[in-house]
Amino acid sequence: MKDRPSQFSSASASAHIDEVTGGRRLRRLRRTDWSRRLVLENELSVNDLIWTFFLTTGTGVAEPVEAMPGVERYSVDMAVRMAEKAAKLGIPAIAPFPREDPEKKTEDGSYITDPDNLINRAVRAIKKEVPEIGIITDAALDPFTTHGHDGILRNGEIVNDESVEMIVRGALSQAEAGADVIAPSDMMDGRIGAIRKALDENGFNHIPIMSYAAKFASAFYGPYRDAIGTLGLLKGDKKTYYVDPANSEDAVREAEQDIAEGADMLMVKPGLPYLDIVYRLKETFRLPTFAYQVSGEYAMIKAAALNGWIDEEKVMMESLLAFKRAGCDGILTYFALDAAQRLK
């Protein structure tokens, strides 16, 4: 009985591998640090970061958001200091979100139009002290309504056109305060065109609109709603105006409509679970495209890191790089300060 053939020798194994790969050894360019850097396809920089944070009333306040370790709500004076820090790190823009005084909230969210509301006071103060940083404001109604919806609630229904009228007034109020970009997140039909028309007619034709073009009815917003005080919606949910997580064609149609109405930039929200949507919008429309790494994404990374299950810094940077790989021109993220320090 003949002996069984011995295993491949190193030489025969190499010959076989070269035969099946056509001589292409993809690992060659991964061997050294310099060669990996030389062929890097995507690179994250501080210029890709937009810092998202929360505002609150009072003076000298920096109160922790329980569901988002490391995140705080800042009073206006403290927000100015933090904006200075962001600017020194090279972060090009910030996106503040207010936790308004409950006494200022109404059924129709009309306090969004008040020049002295929290977001407008913060915008004026930051533009005065840190004029070099861009400020992106959200003209949605949810921080200003008693029910926590992004529009006006009438007989159990979010009424579109009346909501758009209030959102437009809010956008004008933010522009007058000094906002550099209006970024409406409400997902009402026609709001981009209405805001564009109002801005142009009131001398703000230089202000771009970053449309939350594909904002999904996601479960990832929980910590954010806690942070701005809308965690428990009093009536219903937001499925009648946000995009269903199952739908990608719907998201493309939303973006197409917003572009036709005058959107200068597109945003996808949430971020990592919807990278396919980011890629589709970028490939389809070739417009500046952004993603919002939302509170739930942030909280999951933080929670896993606090339990010692992952390396927080590595996962943070990997997650941000994933947005670049998908086609993002920038990322709205609560990690912006930490990431900017790491990139520096």
XYZ file of C-alpha atoms in Angstrom:
344
model
C 0.000 0.000 0.000
C 1.459 3.297 -1.091
C 2.093 6.030 1.414
C -0.297 8.955 1.262
C 1.125 12.071 -0.433
C 2.751 14.445 1.976
C 1.289 17.901 2.488
C 2.284 20.741 0.175
C 5.761 22.030 0.704
C 6.130 25.772 1.142
C 7.283 26.058 -2.450
C 4.402 24.047 -3.877
C 1.901 25.904 -1.685
C 3.237 29.218 -2.950
C 3.046 28.030 -6.537
C -0.546 26.895 -6.023
C -1.553 30.198 -4.390
C 0.067 32.177 -7.206
C -1.809 30.040 -9.709
C -5.244 30.578 -8.142
C -4.685 34.304 -7.452
C -3.057 35.045 -10.775
C 0.050 36.134 -8.911
C -1.795 38.959 -7.174
C -0.889 39.204 -3.506
C -3.194 41.793 -1.962
C -1.360 41.626 1.361
C 1.823 43.064 -0.165
C 0.623 46.618 0.315
C -0.537 45.913 3.870
C 2.858 44.810 5.180
C 4.134 48.154 6.423
C 2.719 51.297 7.935
C 4.045 53.520 5.135
C 2.532 51.371 2.377
C -0.826 51.186 4.143
C -0.846 54.987 4.389
C 0.228 55.332 0.777
C -2.815 53.451 -0.589
C -5.371 54.728 1.922
C -8.700 55.148 0.127
C -10.543 57.248 2.709
C -9.229 59.509 5.426
C -11.030 61.239 8.274
C -10.033 64.776 9.200
C -11.222 67.389 11.650
C -12.827 69.176 8.685
C -15.366 66.334 8.504
C -16.738 66.951 12.000
C -19.809 68.888 13.102
C -20.194 68.952 16.871
C -23.732 68.329 18.132
C -24.577 69.406 21.680
C -27.424 70.518 23.928
C -28.438 73.830 25.462
C -30.252 74.505 28.701
C -31.409 77.523 30.671
C -29.514 79.231 33.484
C -25.968 80.485 33.915
C -22.793 78.512 34.519
C -24.622 75.236 33.900
C -23.050 72.078 32.507
C -25.401 69.275 33.507
C -24.804 65.641 32.459
C -27.215 63.847 30.152
C -27.740 60.577 31.988
C -28.330 58.438 28.898
C -25.258 59.846 27.115
C -22.126 59.519 29.274
C -19.727 62.369 28.611
C -22.404 64.627 27.097
C -23.683 67.695 28.951
C -26.342 70.348 28.480
C -24.801 73.822 28.532
C -26.213 77.178 29.475
C -25.544 79.860 26.875
C -22.423 81.215 28.595
C -20.943 77.740 28.866
C -21.895 76.960 25.277
C -19.818 79.941 24.172
C -16.794 78.510 25.990
C -17.315 75.105 24.424
C -17.708 76.651 20.963
C -14.351 78.356 21.503
C -12.835 74.984 22.348
C -14.342 73.431 19.217
C -13.000 76.258 17.053
C -9.495 75.910 18.514
C -9.587 72.204 17.648
C -10.360 73.146 14.048
C -13.964 71.897 14.008
C -15.656 73.884 11.224
C -19.241 73.895 12.511
C -21.509 73.150 15.467
C -25.161 72.154 15.744
C -26.824 73.101 19.057
C -30.193 71.710 20.185
C -32.203 73.350 22.972
C -33.892 71.919 26.036
C -36.377 74.736 26.412
C -38.081 75.852 29.599
C -41.286 73.753 29.806
C -43.237 76.932 30.545
C -42.330 78.231 27.079
C -43.753 75.215 25.270
C -47.133 75.405 23.553
C -49.373 73.198 21.442
C -48.221 74.910 18.235
C -44.558 75.444 19.188
C -44.767 79.159 18.452
C -41.884 79.968 20.827
C -39.578 78.889 18.007
C -40.251 82.329 16.495
C -39.233 84.280 19.600
C -35.907 86.171 19.174
C -35.087 85.422 22.814
C -35.647 81.681 22.790
C -32.748 79.509 23.898
C -31.405 78.616 20.484
C -31.472 82.205 19.217
C -29.752 83.559 22.329
C -27.039 80.936 21.978
C -26.544 81.682 18.280
C -26.132 85.420 18.927
C -23.715 84.865 21.819
C -21.576 82.348 19.941
C -21.437 84.408 16.740
C -20.321 87.403 18.779
C -17.516 85.591 20.602
C -16.584 82.846 18.102
C -17.437 84.291 14.676
C -15.165 81.877 12.832
C -17.241 78.772 13.592
C -20.309 77.851 11.561
C -23.636 77.361 13.340
C -26.224 74.942 11.962
C -29.710 75.246 13.447
C -32.734 72.975 13.280
C -36.054 74.684 12.579
C -38.175 71.745 13.792
C -40.858 72.335 16.403
C -40.284 69.411 18.765
C -38.237 71.337 21.390
C -41.050 73.913 21.536
C -44.245 71.798 21.551
C -45.976 70.425 24.629
C -46.573 67.101 22.854
C -43.029 66.620 21.516
C -43.929 66.339 17.836
C -42.033 68.081 15.027
C -45.233 69.676 13.754
C -48.545 71.077 14.915
C -51.001 68.510 16.261
C -54.668 68.947 15.338
C -57.269 66.315 16.260
C -54.637 63.619 16.557
C -52.960 64.459 13.244
C -49.784 66.377 12.422
C -51.036 69.032 10.002
C -48.499 69.619 7.262
C -49.115 73.078 5.833
C -49.760 74.845 9.123
C -46.616 73.233 10.514
C -44.590 74.427 7.518
C -45.785 77.983 8.109
C -44.543 77.882 11.723
C -41.280 76.190 10.724
C -40.617 78.926 8.161
C -41.139 81.582 10.825
C -38.727 79.703 13.082
C -36.128 79.449 10.316
C -36.333 83.208 9.725
C -35.930 83.821 13.448
C -32.781 81.680 13.482
C -31.385 83.407 10.383
C -31.958 86.809 11.987
C -30.095 85.612 15.098
C -27.065 84.758 12.954
C -27.421 81.075 12.039
C -25.139 80.139 9.148
C -27.106 77.103 7.933
C -30.770 76.212 8.364
C -31.248 72.451 8.746
C -34.948 71.570 9.139
C -35.440 68.047 10.508
C -39.241 67.914 10.653
C -39.847 66.046 7.358
C -42.953 68.077 6.468
C -43.729 68.119 2.750
C -42.730 71.357 1.032
C -40.807 72.890 3.897
C -37.518 73.228 1.977
C -39.114 75.273 -0.796
C -41.028 77.424 1.676
C -37.907 78.122 3.756
C -35.851 78.902 0.653
C -38.478 81.364 -0.577
C -38.727 83.082 2.814
C -34.960 83.341 3.249
C -34.528 84.812 -0.216
C -37.334 87.334 0.224
C -35.937 88.527 3.558
C -32.340 89.139 2.530
C -30.912 85.757 3.528
C -30.302 84.317 0.072
C -26.705 83.594 1.158
C -27.797 81.114 3.833
C -27.707 77.472 2.661
C -30.198 74.797 3.632
C -29.016 71.418 4.878
C -32.055 69.219 4.484
C -32.682 66.290 6.787
C -33.713 64.639 3.526
C -33.906 61.074 4.823
C -34.846 61.060 8.475
C -36.113 57.676 9.541
C -38.702 56.682 12.139
C -35.933 55.127 14.196
C -35.623 53.747 17.716
C -32.119 55.249 17.958
C -33.345 58.706 19.058
C -34.218 57.825 22.663
C -31.299 59.508 24.474
C -31.715 62.652 22.335
C -35.365 62.956 23.302
C -34.380 62.574 26.912
C -31.766 65.310 26.478
C -34.211 67.869 25.022
C -37.160 66.854 27.185
C -39.378 65.095 24.638
C -38.740 61.486 25.677
C -42.397 60.635 26.261
C -44.518 61.689 23.291
C -47.932 62.548 24.685
C -49.792 61.345 21.610
C -48.869 58.834 18.911
C -45.497 58.484 17.216
C -43.645 60.061 14.309
C -44.271 57.365 11.712
C -46.702 59.515 9.741
C -43.962 61.950 8.734
C -40.589 60.213 9.134
C -39.394 57.609 6.591
C -40.044 53.949 7.422
C -36.763 52.103 8.201
C -37.750 49.485 5.607
C -37.848 51.984 2.734
C -34.897 53.110 0.633
C -36.740 54.217 -2.514
C -38.866 56.508 -0.341
C -35.697 58.079 1.049
C -34.398 58.738 -2.468
C -37.700 60.374 -3.432
C -37.536 62.584 -0.347
C -34.041 63.734 -1.281
C -35.010 64.332 -4.896
C -37.945 66.493 -3.841
C -35.827 68.505 -1.399
C -33.208 69.163 -4.076
C -35.898 70.360 -6.458
C -37.117 72.757 -3.752
C -33.666 74.259 -3.223
C -31.721 72.143 -0.708
C -27.974 72.817 -0.862
C -26.944 69.799 1.218
C -28.521 66.483 2.173
C -28.484 64.665 5.496
C -29.298 61.091 6.504
C -30.411 60.344 10.066
C -29.579 58.018 11.871
C -26.107 57.235 10.610
C -24.485 53.803 10.826
C -27.671 51.732 10.345
C -28.368 53.727 7.157
C -25.003 53.846 5.383
C -26.649 52.262 2.344
C -28.885 55.344 2.101
C -25.881 57.664 2.425
C -24.185 55.817 -0.430
C -27.295 55.888 -2.644
C -27.923 59.597 -2.154
C -24.294 60.495 -2.809
C -24.050 58.318 -5.898
C -27.418 59.464 -7.247
C -27.317 63.205 -6.654
C -23.629 64.129 -6.136
C -24.656 66.818 -3.678
C -22.780 67.479 -0.406
C -24.075 64.670 1.799
C -23.953 64.355 5.582
C -25.023 61.874 8.237
C -26.029 62.346 11.843
C -24.462 59.835 14.209
C -27.390 59.986 16.593
C -27.681 59.698 20.341
C -28.487 55.988 20.364
C -25.395 55.197 18.323
C -23.270 57.284 20.665
C -24.835 55.748 23.786
C -24.265 52.176 22.604
C -20.572 52.799 21.976
C -20.200 54.549 25.333
C -22.069 51.826 27.240
C -20.035 49.018 25.687
C -16.810 50.902 26.411
C -17.783 51.558 30.033
C -18.355 47.817 30.438
C -14.918 47.080 29.019
C -16.325 45.239 26.000
C -14.796 47.452 23.309
C -11.999 49.966 22.886
C -13.922 53.255 22.860
C -11.388 55.329 20.944
C -10.837 52.729 18.231
C -14.556 52.089 17.757
C -15.283 55.823 17.739
C -12.745 56.462 14.985
C -13.767 53.379 13.006
C -17.415 54.386 13.095
C -16.610 57.898 11.873
C -14.418 56.541 9.089
C -17.321 54.341 7.967
C -19.306 57.488 7.172
C -16.484 58.748 4.954
C -16.270 55.407 3.178
C -20.005 55.520 2.452
C -19.657 58.941 0.830
C -20.240 61.483 3.593
C -18.767 64.941 3.223
C -19.234 65.469 6.960
C -20.614 63.881 10.111
C -22.767 65.389 12.836
C -21.583 63.651 15.987
C -21.403 63.973 19.764
C -17.889 62.518 19.470
C -16.598 65.562 17.559
C -14.490 67.067 20.365
C -12.906 63.730 21.291
C -12.329 62.807 17.661
C -10.806 66.198 16.874
C -8.375 65.853 19.776
C -7.447 62.374 18.544
C -6.924 63.636 14.991
C -4.787 66.525 16.217
